[in-house]
Coordinates of C-alpha atoms in Angstrom, one line a residue:
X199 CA 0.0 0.0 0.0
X200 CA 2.8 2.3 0.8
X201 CA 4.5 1.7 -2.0
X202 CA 1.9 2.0 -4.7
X203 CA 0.9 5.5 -3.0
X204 CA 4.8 6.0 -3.2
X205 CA 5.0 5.2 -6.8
X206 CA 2.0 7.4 -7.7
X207 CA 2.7 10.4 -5.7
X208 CA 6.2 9.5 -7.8
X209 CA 5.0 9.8 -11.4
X210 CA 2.2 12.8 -10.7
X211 CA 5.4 14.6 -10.0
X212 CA 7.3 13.6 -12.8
X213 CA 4.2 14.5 -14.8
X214 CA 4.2 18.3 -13.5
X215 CA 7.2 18.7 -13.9
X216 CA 7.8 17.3 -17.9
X217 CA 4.6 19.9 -17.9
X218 CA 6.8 22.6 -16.6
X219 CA 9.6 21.7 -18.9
X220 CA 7.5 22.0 -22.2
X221 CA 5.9 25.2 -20.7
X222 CA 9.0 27.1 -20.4
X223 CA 10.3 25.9 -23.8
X224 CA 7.6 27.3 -25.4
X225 CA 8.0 30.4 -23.6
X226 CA 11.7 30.5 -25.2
X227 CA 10.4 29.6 -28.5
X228 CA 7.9 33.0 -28.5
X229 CA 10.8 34.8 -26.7
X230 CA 13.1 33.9 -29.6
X231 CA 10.6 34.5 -32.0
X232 CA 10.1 38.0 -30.8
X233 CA 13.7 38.7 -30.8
X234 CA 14.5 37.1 -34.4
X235 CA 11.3 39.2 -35.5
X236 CA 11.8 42.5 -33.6
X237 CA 15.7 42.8 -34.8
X238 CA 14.9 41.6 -38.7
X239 CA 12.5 44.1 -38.7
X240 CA 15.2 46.7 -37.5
X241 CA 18.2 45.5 -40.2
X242 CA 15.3 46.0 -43.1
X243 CA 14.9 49.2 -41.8
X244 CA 18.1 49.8 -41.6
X245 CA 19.3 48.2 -45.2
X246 CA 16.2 50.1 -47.0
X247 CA 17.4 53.7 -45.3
X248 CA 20.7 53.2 -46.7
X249 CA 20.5 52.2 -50.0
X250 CA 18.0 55.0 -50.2
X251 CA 20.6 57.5 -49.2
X252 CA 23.3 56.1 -50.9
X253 CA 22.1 55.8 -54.1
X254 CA 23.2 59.0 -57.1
X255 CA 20.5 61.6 -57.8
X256 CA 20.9 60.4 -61.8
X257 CA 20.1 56.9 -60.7
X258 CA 17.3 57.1 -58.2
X259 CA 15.7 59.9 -61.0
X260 CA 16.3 56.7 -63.8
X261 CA 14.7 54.4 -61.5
X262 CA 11.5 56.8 -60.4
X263 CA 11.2 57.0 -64.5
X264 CA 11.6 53.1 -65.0
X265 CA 9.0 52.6 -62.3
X266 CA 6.4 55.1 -63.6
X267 CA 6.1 52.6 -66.7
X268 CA 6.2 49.3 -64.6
X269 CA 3.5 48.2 -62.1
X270 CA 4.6 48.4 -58.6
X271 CA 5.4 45.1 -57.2
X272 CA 4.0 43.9 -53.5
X273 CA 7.1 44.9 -50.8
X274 CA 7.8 41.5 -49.6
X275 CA 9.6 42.3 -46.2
X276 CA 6.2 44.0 -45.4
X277 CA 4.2 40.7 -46.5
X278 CA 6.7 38.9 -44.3
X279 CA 6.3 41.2 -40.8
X280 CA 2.7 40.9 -41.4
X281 CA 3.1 36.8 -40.9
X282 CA 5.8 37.7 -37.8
X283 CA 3.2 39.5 -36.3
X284 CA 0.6 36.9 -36.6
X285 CA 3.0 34.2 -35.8
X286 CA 3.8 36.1 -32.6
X287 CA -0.2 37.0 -31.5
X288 CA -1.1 33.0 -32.1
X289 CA 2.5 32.6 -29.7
X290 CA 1.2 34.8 -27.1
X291 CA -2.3 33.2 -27.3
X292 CA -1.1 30.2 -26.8
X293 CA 1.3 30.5 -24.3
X294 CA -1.4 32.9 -22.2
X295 CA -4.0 29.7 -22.7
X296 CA -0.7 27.2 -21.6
X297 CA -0.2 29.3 -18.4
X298 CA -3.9 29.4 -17.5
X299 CA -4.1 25.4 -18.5
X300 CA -0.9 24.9 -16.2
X301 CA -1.9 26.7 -13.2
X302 CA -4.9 25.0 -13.2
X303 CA -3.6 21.8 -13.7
X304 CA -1.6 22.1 -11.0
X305 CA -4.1 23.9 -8.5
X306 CA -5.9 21.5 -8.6
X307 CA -3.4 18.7 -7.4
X308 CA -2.4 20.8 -4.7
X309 CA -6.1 21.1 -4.0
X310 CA -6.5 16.9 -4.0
X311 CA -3.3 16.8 -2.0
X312 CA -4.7 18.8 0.9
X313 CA -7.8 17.3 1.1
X314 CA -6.4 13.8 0.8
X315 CA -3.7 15.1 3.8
X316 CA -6.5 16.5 5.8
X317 CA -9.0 13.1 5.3
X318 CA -6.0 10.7 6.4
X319 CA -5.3 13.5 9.5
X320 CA -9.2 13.3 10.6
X321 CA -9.3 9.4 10.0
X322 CA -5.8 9.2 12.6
X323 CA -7.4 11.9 15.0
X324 CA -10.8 9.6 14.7
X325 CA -9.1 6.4 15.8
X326 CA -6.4 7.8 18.3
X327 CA -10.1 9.0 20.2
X328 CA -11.4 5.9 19.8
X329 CA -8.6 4.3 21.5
X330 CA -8.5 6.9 24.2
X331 CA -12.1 6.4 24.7
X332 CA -11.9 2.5 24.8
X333 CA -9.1 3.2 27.2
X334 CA -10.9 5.7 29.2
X335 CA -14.6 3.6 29.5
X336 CA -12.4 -0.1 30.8
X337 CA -10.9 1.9 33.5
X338 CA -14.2 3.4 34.7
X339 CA -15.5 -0.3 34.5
X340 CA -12.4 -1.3 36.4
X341 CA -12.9 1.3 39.3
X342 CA -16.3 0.1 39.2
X343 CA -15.3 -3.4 40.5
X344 CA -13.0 -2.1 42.4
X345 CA -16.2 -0.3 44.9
X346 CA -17.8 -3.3 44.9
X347 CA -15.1 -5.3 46.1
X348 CA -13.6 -2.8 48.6
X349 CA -16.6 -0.5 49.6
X350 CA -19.9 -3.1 49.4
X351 CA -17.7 -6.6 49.8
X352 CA -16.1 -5.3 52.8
X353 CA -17.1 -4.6 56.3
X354 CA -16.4 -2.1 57.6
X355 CA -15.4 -0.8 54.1
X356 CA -11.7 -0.3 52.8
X357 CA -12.4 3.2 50.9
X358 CA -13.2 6.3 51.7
X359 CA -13.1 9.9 50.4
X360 CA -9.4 10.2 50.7
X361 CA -8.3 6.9 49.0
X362 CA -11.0 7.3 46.8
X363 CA -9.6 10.7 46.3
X364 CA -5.8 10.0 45.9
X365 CA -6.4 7.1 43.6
X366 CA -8.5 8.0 40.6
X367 CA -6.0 11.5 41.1
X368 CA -2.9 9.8 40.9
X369 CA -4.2 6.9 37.8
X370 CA -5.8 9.8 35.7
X371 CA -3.6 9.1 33.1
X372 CA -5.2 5.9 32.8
X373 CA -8.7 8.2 31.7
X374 CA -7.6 10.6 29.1
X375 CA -11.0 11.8 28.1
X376 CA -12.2 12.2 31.4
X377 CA -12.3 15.1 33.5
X378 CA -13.3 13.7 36.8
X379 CA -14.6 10.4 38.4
X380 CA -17.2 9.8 41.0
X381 CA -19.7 7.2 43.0
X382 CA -23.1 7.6 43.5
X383 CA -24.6 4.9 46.0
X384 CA -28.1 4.0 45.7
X385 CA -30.2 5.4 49.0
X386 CA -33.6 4.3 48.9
X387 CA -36.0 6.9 51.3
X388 CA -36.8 4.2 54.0
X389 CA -33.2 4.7 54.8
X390 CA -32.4 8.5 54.0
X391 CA -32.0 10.1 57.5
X392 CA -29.7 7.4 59.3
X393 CA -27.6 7.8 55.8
X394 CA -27.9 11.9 56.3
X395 CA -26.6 12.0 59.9
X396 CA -23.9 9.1 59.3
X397 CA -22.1 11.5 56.6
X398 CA -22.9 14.4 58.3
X399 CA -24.7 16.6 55.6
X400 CA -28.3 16.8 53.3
X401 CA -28.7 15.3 50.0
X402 CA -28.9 18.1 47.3
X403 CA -31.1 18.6 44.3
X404 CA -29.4 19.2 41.3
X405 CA -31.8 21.3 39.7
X406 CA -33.4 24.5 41.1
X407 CA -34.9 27.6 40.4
X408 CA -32.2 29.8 40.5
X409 CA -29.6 28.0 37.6
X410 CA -26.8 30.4 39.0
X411 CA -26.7 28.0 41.4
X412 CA -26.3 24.8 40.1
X413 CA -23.9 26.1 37.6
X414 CA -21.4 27.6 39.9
X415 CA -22.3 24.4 41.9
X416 CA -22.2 25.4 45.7
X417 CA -23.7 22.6 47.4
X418 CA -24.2 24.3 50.4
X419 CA -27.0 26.7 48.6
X420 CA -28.3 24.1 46.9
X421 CA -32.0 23.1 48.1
X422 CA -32.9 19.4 49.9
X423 CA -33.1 16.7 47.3
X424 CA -37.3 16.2 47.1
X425 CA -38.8 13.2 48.9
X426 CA -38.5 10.2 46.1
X427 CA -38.6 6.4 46.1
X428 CA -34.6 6.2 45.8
X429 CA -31.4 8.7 45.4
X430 CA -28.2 8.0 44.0
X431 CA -26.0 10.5 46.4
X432 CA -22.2 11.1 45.5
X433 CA -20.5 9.5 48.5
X434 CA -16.6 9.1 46.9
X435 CA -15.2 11.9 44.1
X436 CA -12.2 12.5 42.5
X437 CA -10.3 16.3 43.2
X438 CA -11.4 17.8 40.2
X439 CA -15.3 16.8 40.4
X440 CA -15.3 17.0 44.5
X441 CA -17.9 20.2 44.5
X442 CA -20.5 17.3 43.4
X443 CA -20.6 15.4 46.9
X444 CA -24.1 15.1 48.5
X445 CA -25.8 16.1 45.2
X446 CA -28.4 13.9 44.3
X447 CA -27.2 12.4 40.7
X448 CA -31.2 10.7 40.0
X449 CA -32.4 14.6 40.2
X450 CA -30.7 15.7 37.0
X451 CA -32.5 14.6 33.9
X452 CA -30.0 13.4 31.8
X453 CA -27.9 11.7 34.6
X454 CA -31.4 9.8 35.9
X455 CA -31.7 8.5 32.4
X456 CA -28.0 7.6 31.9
X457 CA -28.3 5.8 35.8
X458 CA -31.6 3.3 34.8
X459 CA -30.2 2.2 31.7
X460 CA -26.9 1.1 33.1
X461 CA -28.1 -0.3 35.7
X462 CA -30.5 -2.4 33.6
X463 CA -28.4 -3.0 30.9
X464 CA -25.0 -4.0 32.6
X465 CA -22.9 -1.8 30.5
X466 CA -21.3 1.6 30.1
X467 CA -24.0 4.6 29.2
X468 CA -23.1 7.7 27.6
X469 CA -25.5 10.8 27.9
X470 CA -25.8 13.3 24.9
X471 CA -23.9 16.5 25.3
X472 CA -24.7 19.1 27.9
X473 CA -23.4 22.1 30.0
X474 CA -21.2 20.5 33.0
X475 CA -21.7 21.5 36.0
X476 CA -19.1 24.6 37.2
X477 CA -16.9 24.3 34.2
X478 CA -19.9 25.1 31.8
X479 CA -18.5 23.3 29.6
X480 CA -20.1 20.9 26.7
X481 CA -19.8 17.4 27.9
X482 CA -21.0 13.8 28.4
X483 CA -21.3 11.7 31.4
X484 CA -20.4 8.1 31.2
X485 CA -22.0 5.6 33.8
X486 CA -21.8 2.0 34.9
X487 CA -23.5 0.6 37.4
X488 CA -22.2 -1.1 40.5
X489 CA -23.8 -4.8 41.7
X490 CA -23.2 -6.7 44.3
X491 CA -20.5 -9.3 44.4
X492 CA -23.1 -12.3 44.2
X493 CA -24.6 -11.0 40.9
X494 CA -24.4 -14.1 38.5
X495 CA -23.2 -13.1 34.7
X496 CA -26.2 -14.1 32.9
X497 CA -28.3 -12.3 35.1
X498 CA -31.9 -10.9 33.8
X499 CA -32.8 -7.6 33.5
X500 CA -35.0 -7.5 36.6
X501 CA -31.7 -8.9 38.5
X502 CA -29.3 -6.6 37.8
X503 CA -31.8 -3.7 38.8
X504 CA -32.5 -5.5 42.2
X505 CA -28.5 -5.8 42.8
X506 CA -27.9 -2.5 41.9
X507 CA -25.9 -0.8 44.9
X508 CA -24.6 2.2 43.0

């Protein structure tokens, strides 16, 4: 493949240039035939003022006599610049319509070349994100298991905030795409207060009337989470997300969606673009859903909502 691209980028250039080549003989050629015209012309003009100068009084009186009795013949040095002239317009023309032709010609391969450059650039971006995203979405699935062998399959759990905290800090590298990691775990109501008074502040609501609010993200203006059947509360954030702890994540609309089809489906859920929250910037939020350790792997749908921990 390399080589036959090698080979044809190869003779397009030997084309131009045997293009170039021809182009600037011709360009000679008219030159030439300009100068060859332009200095003929001259020695006629020259030779003819001469010989008229030169010539006796006697004589050139003879010949005006001689010629008043003979038709005048055609002068053919002016019959001949005539033809020069011609010559030369149809040289000009020509090269004018060779210049035009050339420029073109070659335009347009540059044109080809870019955009061929420019596809082949997009294509390597395309796959280099695709391989940082692939990367990105196992190591989210990885720290995934990781809760649920550390936070729900031990008691009292191995993790908290600050080794939650130092770890997804120190292997972002691993998550190129990502800004931020964090864990939600599931709070149904029956169970809201003792969870409230064990981490020592109120669940938040993620939207509210005043959107200043929730997009400078200050939790502590940020109004009680309504009463519901079940909140996903972030418990365990990275640094650079940690102004989202104790905000309800089943309270935004596109994070609520994102939560029940991960959990139902067993895989990793992306949301479609939307303002993040303090950064305002455009983003997506991908989700996978934590089970318990017991969960079998061909487990229904019904199943994997019912061990759903986070």
């Amino acid at each position: 493949m390399l080589i036959s691209e090698a080979g044809y980028r190869a003779g397009c250039h030997c084309k131009i240039l045997c293009l170039v080549i021809r182009f600037w003989w011709i360009l000679i050629g008219v030159i030439a035939s300009w100068i060859l015209y332009f200095f003929g012309l001259k020695f006629w003009r020259k030779q003819k003022h001469t010989s008229v100068h030169l010539e006796p009084v006697p004589m050139q009186r003879q010949h005006v006599l001689q010629l008043k009795h003979q038709p005048l013949p055609q002068c053919p040095p002016q019959g001949a610049g005539m033809w020069r002239k011609r010559l030369l317009k149809l040289f000009v023309f020509l090269g004018i319509l060779m210049s035009i032709w050339l420029f073109w010609h070659l335009n347009e391969n540059t044109f080809l070349k870019r955009q061929e450059t420019l596809a082949n650039m997009c294509d390597e971006r395309a796959r280099m994100l695709q391989d940082q995203f692939n990367v990105s979405k196992n190591h989210v699935n990885a720290l995934a298991i990781l809760v649920s062998t550390f936070h729900h399959g031990k008691d009292p759990s191995a993790i908290n905030q600050k080794t939650f905290g130092e770890y997804t800090e120190r292997t972002a590298f691993e998550r190129p795409l990502t800004s931020g990691v964090a864990y939600a775990l599931k709070v149904p109501h029956s169970k809201r207060e003792q969870f409230e008074m064990q981490h020592g502040w109120t669940i938040k609501k993620m939207e509210t009337e005043d959107q200043s609010l929730v997009q400078d993200c200050i939790p502590d203006k940020l109004d009680p989470a309504p009463i519901k059947d079940e909140y996903a509360p972030v418990i365990f954030a990275q640094e650079t997300v940690s102004h989202i702890v104790s905000i309800d994540m089943m309270s935004g609309k596109e994070d609520r969606e994102n939560i029940l089809r991960a959990r139902s489906s067993g895989k990793g859920v992306l949301t479609s673009p939307f303002k993040l929250l303090k950064s305002n910037h455009l983003g997506v939020v991908l989700t996978f859903a934590v089970y318990k350790a017991d969960l079998p792997p061909d487990a229904t749908r019904e199943q994997r909502i019912e061990a759903t921990v986070g």
